[in-house]
Amino acid sequence: MKTYDFTTTLLVDQTPKEAFNAINNVRGWWTGEITGNTDKVNDEFTYRYKEIHSSKQRVVEMIPDQKVVWQVTDSRLNFIENKAEWVGTEIIFEITPHDNQTQIKFTHRGLVPSIECYNDCSNAWSQLIRQGLFSLITTGKSEGVFL
């Protein structure tokens, strides 16, 4: 049975290394309070945005210039009934050369249409990836988007 995890893709003119470095600079493209480290396997970091969203991620895979995977180990989404809906999901960044550009494929595995936060969360991810991360990769500055 096919699941429909949320996925979006970016193409940038920067190198895979520049994309990889920007992804791991979470404070550079997420607006909110971030505590902990984000740059090596087994690092854990917590994200909090007001009383709306808090989540804890563990870096479970990191292949320089190719892939980053975070597993959500704790979550509190205060705008839905099941506030822990993200627990056990994975946030995946796959980086590949594409012609003369770099492609970043973002997938939130477990964020599927059948869960309550899908619409709000997929819209927030779209904005965060297509504006915040894209801007950080291409200009070195983020537009300050929250998730």
CSV table of N, CA and C in Angstrom, one decimal:
chain,number,residue,atom,x,y,z
A,1,MET,N,0.8,-1.2,0.0
A,1,MET,CA,0.0,0.0,0.0
A,1,MET,C,0.9,1.2,0.0
A,2,LYS,N,0.6,2.1,-0.9
A,2,LYS,CA,1.4,3.4,-1.0
A,2,LYS,C,0.9,4.4,0.0
A,3,THR,N,1.8,5.0,0.7
A,3,THR,CA,1.5,6.1,1.6
A,3,THR,C,1.8,7.4,0.8
A,4,TYR,N,1.2,8.5,1.2
A,4,TYR,CA,1.4,9.7,0.6
A,4,TYR,C,2.1,10.7,1.5
A,5,ASP,N,3.3,10.5,1.9
A,5,ASP,CA,4.0,11.4,2.7
A,5,ASP,C,4.2,12.7,2.0
A,6,PHE,N,4.2,13.8,2.8
A,6,PHE,CA,4.4,15.1,2.2
A,6,PHE,C,5.8,15.2,1.7
A,7,THR,N,5.9,15.7,0.4
A,7,THR,CA,7.2,15.9,-0.2
A,7,THR,C,7.1,17.2,-1.0
A,8,THR,N,8.2,17.9,-1.1
A,8,THR,CA,8.4,19.0,-1.9
A,8,THR,C,9.9,19.1,-2.4
A,9,THR,N,10.1,19.7,-3.5
A,9,THR,CA,11.5,19.7,-4.1
A,9,THR,C,11.9,21.1,-4.5
A,10,LEU,N,13.1,21.4,-4.2
A,10,LEU,CA,13.7,22.7,-4.6
A,10,LEU,C,14.9,22.4,-5.6
A,11,LEU,N,15.1,23.3,-6.5
A,11,LEU,CA,16.2,23.4,-7.4
A,11,LEU,C,17.0,24.7,-7.1
A,12,VAL,N,18.3,24.6,-6.8
A,12,VAL,CA,19.0,25.8,-6.6
A,12,VAL,C,20.3,25.8,-7.4
A,13,ASP,N,20.9,26.9,-7.6
A,13,ASP,CA,22.2,27.0,-8.4
A,13,ASP,C,23.4,26.8,-7.5
A,14,GLN,N,23.2,26.7,-6.2
A,14,GLN,CA,24.3,26.5,-5.3
A,14,GLN,C,24.7,25.0,-5.3
A,15,THR,N,25.9,24.7,-4.7
A,15,THR,CA,26.4,23.3,-4.7
A,15,THR,C,25.7,22.5,-3.7
A,16,PRO,N,25.8,21.1,-3.8
A,16,PRO,CA,25.3,20.3,-2.8
A,16,PRO,C,25.8,20.6,-1.4
A,17,LYS,N,27.1,20.9,-1.3
A,17,LYS,CA,27.7,21.3,0.0
A,17,LYS,C,27.0,22.5,0.6
A,18,GLU,N,26.7,23.5,-0.2
A,18,GLU,CA,26.1,24.7,0.3
A,18,GLU,C,24.7,24.4,0.8
A,19,ALA,N,24.0,23.6,0.0
A,19,ALA,CA,22.6,23.2,0.4
A,19,ALA,C,22.7,22.4,1.8
A,20,PHE,N,23.6,21.4,1.8
A,20,PHE,CA,23.8,20.6,3.0
A,20,PHE,C,24.0,21.5,4.3
A,21,ASN,N,25.0,22.5,4.1
A,21,ASN,CA,25.3,23.3,5.2
A,21,ASN,C,24.1,24.2,5.6
A,22,ALA,N,23.3,24.7,4.7
A,22,ALA,CA,22.1,25.5,5.0
A,22,ALA,C,21.1,24.6,5.8
A,23,ILE,N,20.9,23.4,5.3
A,23,ILE,CA,19.9,22.5,6.0
A,23,ILE,C,20.3,22.4,7.4
A,24,ASN,N,21.5,22.1,7.7
A,24,ASN,CA,22.0,21.9,9.1
A,24,ASN,C,22.1,23.1,9.9
A,25,ASN,N,21.9,24.3,9.3
A,25,ASN,CA,21.9,25.6,10.0
A,25,ASN,C,20.4,25.9,10.3
A,26,VAL,N,19.8,25.0,11.1
A,26,VAL,CA,18.4,25.1,11.4
A,26,VAL,C,18.0,26.5,12.0
A,27,ARG,N,18.8,27.0,12.8
A,27,ARG,CA,18.5,28.4,13.4
A,27,ARG,C,18.5,29.4,12.3
A,28,GLY,N,19.1,29.1,11.2
A,28,GLY,CA,19.2,30.1,10.1
A,28,GLY,C,17.9,30.2,9.2
A,29,TRP,N,17.1,29.1,9.3
A,29,TRP,CA,15.9,29.1,8.5
A,29,TRP,C,14.6,28.8,9.2
A,30,TRP,N,14.6,28.5,10.5
A,30,TRP,CA,13.4,28.3,11.3
A,30,TRP,C,13.3,29.5,12.2
A,31,THR,N,12.1,30.1,12.3
A,31,THR,CA,11.9,31.1,13.3
A,31,THR,C,11.3,30.4,14.5
A,32,GLY,N,11.8,30.8,15.6
A,32,GLY,CA,11.3,30.2,16.9
A,32,GLY,C,12.5,29.9,17.7
A,33,GLU,N,12.3,29.3,18.8
A,33,GLU,CA,13.4,28.9,19.8
A,33,GLU,C,13.9,27.5,19.5
A,34,ILE,N,15.2,27.4,19.2
A,34,ILE,CA,15.8,26.1,19.0
A,34,ILE,C,16.9,26.0,20.0
A,35,THR,N,16.9,24.8,20.7
A,35,THR,CA,17.9,24.5,21.6
A,35,THR,C,18.5,23.1,21.2
A,36,GLY,N,19.8,23.0,21.5
A,36,GLY,CA,20.5,21.7,21.2
A,36,GLY,C,21.3,21.9,19.9
A,37,ASN,N,21.9,20.8,19.5
A,37,ASN,CA,22.8,20.8,18.3
A,37,ASN,C,22.1,20.1,17.2
A,38,THR,N,22.5,20.4,16.0
A,38,THR,CA,21.9,20.0,14.7
A,38,THR,C,22.8,19.5,13.7
A,39,ASP,N,24.1,19.3,14.0
A,39,ASP,CA,25.1,19.1,12.9
A,39,ASP,C,25.8,17.7,12.9
A,40,LYS,N,25.4,16.7,13.7
A,40,LYS,CA,26.0,15.4,13.6
A,40,LYS,C,25.0,14.4,14.1
A,41,VAL,N,25.2,13.1,13.7
A,41,VAL,CA,24.3,12.0,14.0
A,41,VAL,C,24.2,11.9,15.5
A,42,ASN,N,23.1,11.7,16.0
A,42,ASN,CA,22.7,11.6,17.4
A,42,ASN,C,22.5,12.9,18.1
A,43,ASP,N,22.8,14.0,17.5
A,43,ASP,CA,22.5,15.3,18.1
A,43,ASP,C,21.0,15.4,18.2
A,44,GLU,N,20.5,16.1,19.2
A,44,GLU,CA,19.1,16.3,19.5
A,44,GLU,C,18.8,17.8,19.6
A,45,PHE,N,17.7,18.2,19.0
A,45,PHE,CA,17.4,19.6,19.2
A,45,PHE,C,15.9,19.8,19.4
A,46,THR,N,15.5,20.8,20.1
A,46,THR,CA,14.1,21.1,20.3
A,46,THR,C,13.7,22.4,19.6
A,47,TYR,N,12.6,22.4,19.0
A,47,TYR,CA,12.0,23.5,18.4
A,47,TYR,C,10.8,23.9,19.1
A,48,ARG,N,10.6,25.2,19.3
A,48,ARG,CA,9.4,25.8,20.0
A,48,ARG,C,9.0,27.1,19.3
A,49,TYR,N,7.7,27.2,19.0
A,49,TYR,CA,7.2,28.4,18.5
A,49,TYR,C,5.9,28.8,19.3
A,50,LYS,N,6.1,29.8,20.1
A,50,LYS,CA,5.1,30.2,21.0
A,50,LYS,C,4.5,29.0,21.7
A,51,GLU,N,3.2,29.0,21.9
A,51,GLU,CA,2.5,27.9,22.5
A,51,GLU,C,1.8,27.0,21.4
A,52,ILE,N,2.2,27.2,20.2
A,52,ILE,CA,1.5,26.5,19.1
A,52,ILE,C,2.2,25.2,18.8
A,53,HIS,N,3.5,25.2,18.8
A,53,HIS,CA,4.2,24.0,18.3
A,53,HIS,C,5.5,23.8,19.1
A,54,SER,N,5.8,22.6,19.6
A,54,SER,CA,7.1,22.3,20.1
A,54,SER,C,7.4,20.8,19.6
A,55,SER,N,8.6,20.6,19.3
A,55,SER,CA,9.0,19.2,18.9
A,55,SER,C,10.5,19.0,19.1
A,56,LYS,N,10.8,17.7,19.3
A,56,LYS,CA,12.2,17.4,19.6
A,56,LYS,C,12.6,16.4,18.4
A,57,GLN,N,13.7,16.7,17.8
A,57,GLN,CA,14.2,15.9,16.7
A,57,GLN,C,15.6,15.3,17.1
A,58,ARG,N,15.9,14.1,16.6
A,58,ARG,CA,17.2,13.5,16.8
A,58,ARG,C,17.7,13.3,15.3
A,59,VAL,N,19.0,13.7,15.1
A,59,VAL,CA,19.6,13.5,13.8
A,59,VAL,C,20.0,12.0,13.8
A,60,VAL,N,19.3,11.3,12.8
A,60,VAL,CA,19.6,9.8,12.8
A,60,VAL,C,20.4,9.4,11.6
A,61,GLU,N,20.5,10.3,10.6
A,61,GLU,CA,21.4,10.0,9.4
A,61,GLU,C,21.9,11.3,8.9
A,62,MET,N,23.2,11.2,8.5
A,62,MET,CA,23.8,12.4,7.9
A,62,MET,C,24.9,11.9,7.0
A,63,ILE,N,24.7,12.1,5.7
A,63,ILE,CA,25.7,11.8,4.7
A,63,ILE,C,26.1,13.2,4.1
A,64,PRO,N,27.3,13.7,4.3
A,64,PRO,CA,27.7,15.0,3.9
A,64,PRO,C,27.4,15.2,2.4
A,65,ASP,N,26.7,16.4,2.2
A,65,ASP,CA,26.4,16.9,0.9
A,65,ASP,C,25.3,16.0,0.1
A,66,GLN,N,24.7,15.0,0.8
A,66,GLN,CA,23.8,14.1,0.2
A,66,GLN,C,22.5,13.9,0.9
A,67,LYS,N,22.5,13.8,2.3
A,67,LYS,CA,21.3,13.4,3.0
A,67,LYS,C,21.4,13.8,4.4
A,68,VAL,N,20.2,14.2,5.0
A,68,VAL,CA,20.0,14.5,6.4
A,68,VAL,C,18.7,13.9,6.8
A,69,VAL,N,18.6,13.2,7.9
A,69,VAL,CA,17.3,12.6,8.4
A,69,VAL,C,17.2,12.9,9.9
A,70,TRP,N,16.1,13.5,10.3
A,70,TRP,CA,15.7,13.7,11.6
A,70,TRP,C,14.6,12.9,12.0
A,71,GLN,N,14.6,12.3,13.2
A,71,GLN,CA,13.4,11.5,13.7
A,71,GLN,C,12.8,12.4,14.8
A,72,VAL,N,11.5,12.6,14.7
A,72,VAL,CA,10.8,13.3,15.7
A,72,VAL,C,10.5,12.4,16.9
A,73,THR,N,11.1,12.8,18.1
A,73,THR,CA,11.0,11.9,19.3
A,73,THR,C,10.0,12.4,20.3
A,74,ASP,N,9.6,13.7,20.1
A,74,ASP,CA,8.6,14.3,21.0
A,74,ASP,C,7.9,15.4,20.2
A,75,SER,N,6.6,15.6,20.5
A,75,SER,CA,5.9,16.6,19.7
A,75,SER,C,4.7,17.1,20.5
A,76,ARG,N,4.4,18.4,20.4
A,76,ARG,CA,3.2,19.0,21.0
A,76,ARG,C,2.7,20.0,20.0
A,77,LEU,N,1.7,19.6,19.2
A,77,LEU,CA,1.0,20.5,18.3
A,77,LEU,C,-0.3,20.9,18.9
A,78,ASN,N,-0.3,22.1,19.4
A,78,ASN,CA,-1.5,22.6,20.2
A,78,ASN,C,-2.7,23.0,19.4
A,79,PHE,N,-2.6,22.9,18.1
A,79,PHE,CA,-3.8,23.3,17.3
A,79,PHE,C,-4.6,22.1,16.8
A,80,ILE,N,-4.2,20.9,17.3
A,80,ILE,CA,-5.0,19.7,16.8
A,80,ILE,C,-5.3,18.8,18.1
A,81,GLU,N,-6.2,17.9,17.9
A,81,GLU,CA,-6.6,17.0,19.0
A,81,GLU,C,-5.4,16.1,19.5
A,82,ASN,N,-4.8,15.4,18.5
A,82,ASN,CA,-3.7,14.5,18.9
A,82,ASN,C,-2.4,15.3,18.8
A,83,LYS,N,-2.1,15.9,19.9
A,83,LYS,CA,-0.9,16.8,20.0
A,83,LYS,C,0.4,16.1,19.7
A,84,ALA,N,0.5,14.8,19.8
A,84,ALA,CA,1.7,14.1,19.6
A,84,ALA,C,1.8,13.4,18.2
A,85,GLU,N,1.0,14.0,17.3
A,85,GLU,CA,0.9,13.3,15.9
A,85,GLU,C,2.2,13.1,15.2
A,86,TRP,N,3.2,14.0,15.4
A,86,TRP,CA,4.4,13.9,14.7
A,86,TRP,C,5.4,12.8,15.3
A,87,VAL,N,5.2,12.4,16.5
A,87,VAL,CA,6.1,11.5,17.2
A,87,VAL,C,6.3,10.2,16.3
A,88,GLY,N,7.6,9.9,16.1
A,88,GLY,CA,7.9,8.7,15.3
A,88,GLY,C,8.0,9.0,13.8
A,89,THR,N,7.7,10.2,13.4
A,89,THR,CA,7.8,10.6,11.9
A,89,THR,C,9.3,11.0,11.7
A,90,GLU,N,9.6,11.0,10.4
A,90,GLU,CA,11.0,11.4,10.0
A,90,GLU,C,10.9,12.5,9.0
A,91,ILE,N,11.9,13.4,9.1
A,91,ILE,CA,12.1,14.6,8.3
A,91,ILE,C,13.3,14.3,7.5
A,92,ILE,N,13.2,14.3,6.2
A,92,ILE,CA,14.3,13.8,5.3
A,92,ILE,C,14.6,14.8,4.2
A,93,PHE,N,15.9,15.1,4.1
A,93,PHE,CA,16.4,16.0,3.0
A,93,PHE,C,17.4,15.1,2.2
A,94,GLU,N,17.0,15.0,0.9
A,94,GLU,CA,17.9,14.3,0.0
A,94,GLU,C,18.5,15.3,-1.0
A,95,ILE,N,19.8,15.3,-1.1
A,95,ILE,CA,20.5,16.4,-1.9
A,95,ILE,C,21.2,15.7,-3.1
A,96,THR,N,20.8,16.1,-4.3
A,96,THR,CA,21.5,15.4,-5.5
A,96,THR,C,21.8,16.5,-6.5
A,97,PRO,N,22.9,16.3,-7.3
A,97,PRO,CA,23.2,17.1,-8.4
A,97,PRO,C,22.1,16.9,-9.5
A,98,HIS,N,21.7,18.0,-10.1
A,98,HIS,CA,20.6,17.9,-11.2
A,98,HIS,C,21.0,18.8,-12.3
A,99,ASP,N,21.5,18.3,-13.4
A,99,ASP,CA,22.1,19.1,-14.5
A,99,ASP,C,23.1,20.0,-13.9
A,100,ASN,N,23.0,21.3,-14.0
A,100,ASN,CA,24.0,22.3,-13.4
A,100,ASN,C,23.5,22.9,-12.1
A,101,GLN,N,22.5,22.2,-11.5
A,101,GLN,CA,21.9,22.7,-10.3
A,101,GLN,C,22.0,21.6,-9.2
A,102,THR,N,21.4,22.0,-8.0
A,102,THR,CA,21.3,21.0,-6.9
A,102,THR,C,19.8,20.9,-6.6
A,103,GLN,N,19.4,19.6,-6.5
A,103,GLN,CA,18.0,19.4,-6.1
A,103,GLN,C,18.0,18.9,-4.6
A,104,ILE,N,17.0,19.5,-3.9
A,104,ILE,CA,16.8,19.2,-2.5
A,104,ILE,C,15.4,18.6,-2.5
A,105,LYS,N,15.3,17.3,-2.2
A,105,LYS,CA,14.0,16.7,-2.0
A,105,LYS,C,13.7,16.6,-0.5
A,106,PHE,N,12.6,17.2,-0.1
A,106,PHE,CA,12.2,17.2,1.3
A,106,PHE,C,11.0,16.3,1.4
A,107,THR,N,11.1,15.4,2.4
A,107,THR,CA,10.0,14.5,2.7
A,107,THR,C,9.8,14.5,4.2
A,108,HIS,N,8.5,14.6,4.6
A,108,HIS,CA,8.2,14.4,6.0
A,108,HIS,C,7.4,13.1,6.0
A,109,ARG,N,8.2,12.0,6.3
A,109,ARG,CA,7.6,10.6,6.3
A,109,ARG,C,6.7,10.5,7.5
A,110,GLY,N,5.5,10.2,7.2
A,110,GLY,CA,4.5,10.0,8.3
A,110,GLY,C,3.5,11.2,8.3
A,111,LEU,N,3.8,12.3,7.6
A,111,LEU,CA,2.9,13.4,7.4
A,111,LEU,C,2.1,13.1,6.2
A,112,VAL,N,0.9,12.4,6.4
A,112,VAL,CA,0.1,11.9,5.3
A,112,VAL,C,-1.3,12.5,5.4
A,113,PRO,N,-2.0,12.5,4.3
A,113,PRO,CA,-3.4,13.2,4.2
A,113,PRO,C,-4.4,12.7,5.3
A,114,SER,N,-4.2,11.5,5.8
A,114,SER,CA,-5.2,10.9,6.8
A,114,SER,C,-5.0,11.5,8.2
A,115,ILE,N,-3.9,12.2,8.5
A,115,ILE,CA,-3.8,12.7,9.8
A,115,ILE,C,-4.3,14.2,9.9
A,116,GLU,N,-4.7,14.6,11.1
A,116,GLU,CA,-5.4,15.8,11.3
A,116,GLU,C,-4.5,17.1,10.9
A,117,CYS,N,-3.3,17.1,11.2
A,117,CYS,CA,-2.5,18.3,10.9
A,117,CYS,C,-2.0,18.4,9.4
A,118,TYR,N,-2.3,17.4,8.6
A,118,TYR,CA,-1.7,17.3,7.3
A,118,TYR,C,-1.8,18.7,6.5
A,119,ASN,N,-3.0,19.2,6.4
A,119,ASN,CA,-3.2,20.5,5.6
A,119,ASN,C,-2.4,21.6,6.2
A,120,ASP,N,-2.5,21.9,7.5
A,120,ASP,CA,-1.8,23.0,8.1
A,120,ASP,C,-0.3,22.7,8.1
A,121,CYS,N,0.1,21.5,8.4
A,121,CYS,CA,1.5,21.2,8.5
A,121,CYS,C,2.2,21.2,7.1
A,122,SER,N,1.5,20.6,6.1
A,122,SER,CA,2.1,20.6,4.8
A,122,SER,C,2.2,22.0,4.2
A,123,ASN,N,1.2,22.9,4.5
A,123,ASN,CA,1.3,24.3,4.1
A,123,ASN,C,2.5,25.0,4.8
A,124,ALA,N,2.6,24.7,6.1
A,124,ALA,CA,3.7,25.3,6.8
A,124,ALA,C,5.1,24.9,6.3
A,125,TRP,N,5.2,23.5,6.0
A,125,TRP,CA,6.5,23.0,5.5
A,125,TRP,C,6.7,23.6,4.1
A,126,SER,N,5.7,23.7,3.3
A,126,SER,CA,5.9,24.3,1.9
A,126,SER,C,6.5,25.7,2.0
A,127,GLN,N,5.9,26.5,2.9
A,127,GLN,CA,6.4,27.9,3.1
A,127,GLN,C,7.8,27.9,3.7
A,128,LEU,N,8.0,27.0,4.7
A,128,LEU,CA,9.4,27.0,5.3
A,128,LEU,C,10.5,26.6,4.3
A,129,ILE,N,10.2,25.5,3.5
A,129,ILE,CA,11.2,25.0,2.6
A,129,ILE,C,11.4,26.0,1.4
A,130,ARG,N,10.2,26.4,0.8
A,130,ARG,CA,10.3,27.2,-0.4
A,130,ARG,C,10.7,28.6,-0.2
A,131,GLN,N,10.5,29.1,1.0
A,131,GLN,CA,10.9,30.5,1.4
A,131,GLN,C,12.2,30.5,2.3
A,132,GLY,N,12.0,30.0,3.5
A,132,GLY,CA,13.1,30.0,4.5
A,132,GLY,C,14.3,29.3,4.0
A,133,LEU,N,14.2,28.0,3.7
A,133,LEU,CA,15.4,27.3,3.4
A,133,LEU,C,16.0,27.7,2.0
A,134,PHE,N,15.1,27.9,1.0
A,134,PHE,CA,15.5,28.4,-0.3
A,134,PHE,C,16.3,29.7,-0.2
A,135,SER,N,15.7,30.6,0.6
A,135,SER,CA,16.4,31.9,0.8
A,135,SER,C,17.8,31.8,1.5
A,136,LEU,N,17.8,30.9,2.5
A,136,LEU,CA,19.1,30.7,3.2
A,136,LEU,C,20.2,30.1,2.2
A,137,ILE,N,19.8,29.2,1.4
A,137,ILE,CA,20.7,28.5,0.5
A,137,ILE,C,21.1,29.5,-0.6
A,138,THR,N,20.2,30.3,-1.2
A,138,THR,CA,20.5,31.1,-2.3
A,138,THR,C,21.0,32.5,-2.0
A,139,THR,N,20.7,33.0,-0.8
A,139,THR,CA,21.2,34.4,-0.4
A,139,THR,C,22.0,34.5,0.8
A,140,GLY,N,22.0,33.4,1.6
A,140,GLY,CA,22.7,33.4,2.9
A,140,GLY,C,21.9,34.0,4.0
A,141,LYS,N,20.6,34.4,3.7
A,141,LYS,CA,19.7,34.9,4.7
A,141,LYS,C,18.4,34.3,4.6
A,142,SER,N,17.7,34.1,5.7
A,142,SER,CA,16.3,33.5,5.6
A,142,SER,C,15.3,34.5,5.8
A,143,GLU,N,14.1,34.2,5.3
A,143,GLU,CA,13.0,35.1,5.4
A,143,GLU,C,12.2,35.0,6.8
A,144,GLY,N,12.7,34.1,7.6
A,144,GLY,CA,12.1,33.9,8.9
A,144,GLY,C,10.7,33.4,8.9
A,145,VAL,N,10.6,32.1,8.6
A,145,VAL,CA,9.3,31.5,8.5
A,145,VAL,C,9.2,30.5,9.7
A,146,PHE,N,8.0,30.4,10.3
A,146,PHE,CA,7.9,29.5,11.4
A,146,PHE,C,7.2,28.2,11.0
A,147,LEU,N,7.4,27.2,11.8
A,147,LEU,CA,6.7,25.9,11.6
A,147,LEU,C,6.2,25.4,13.0
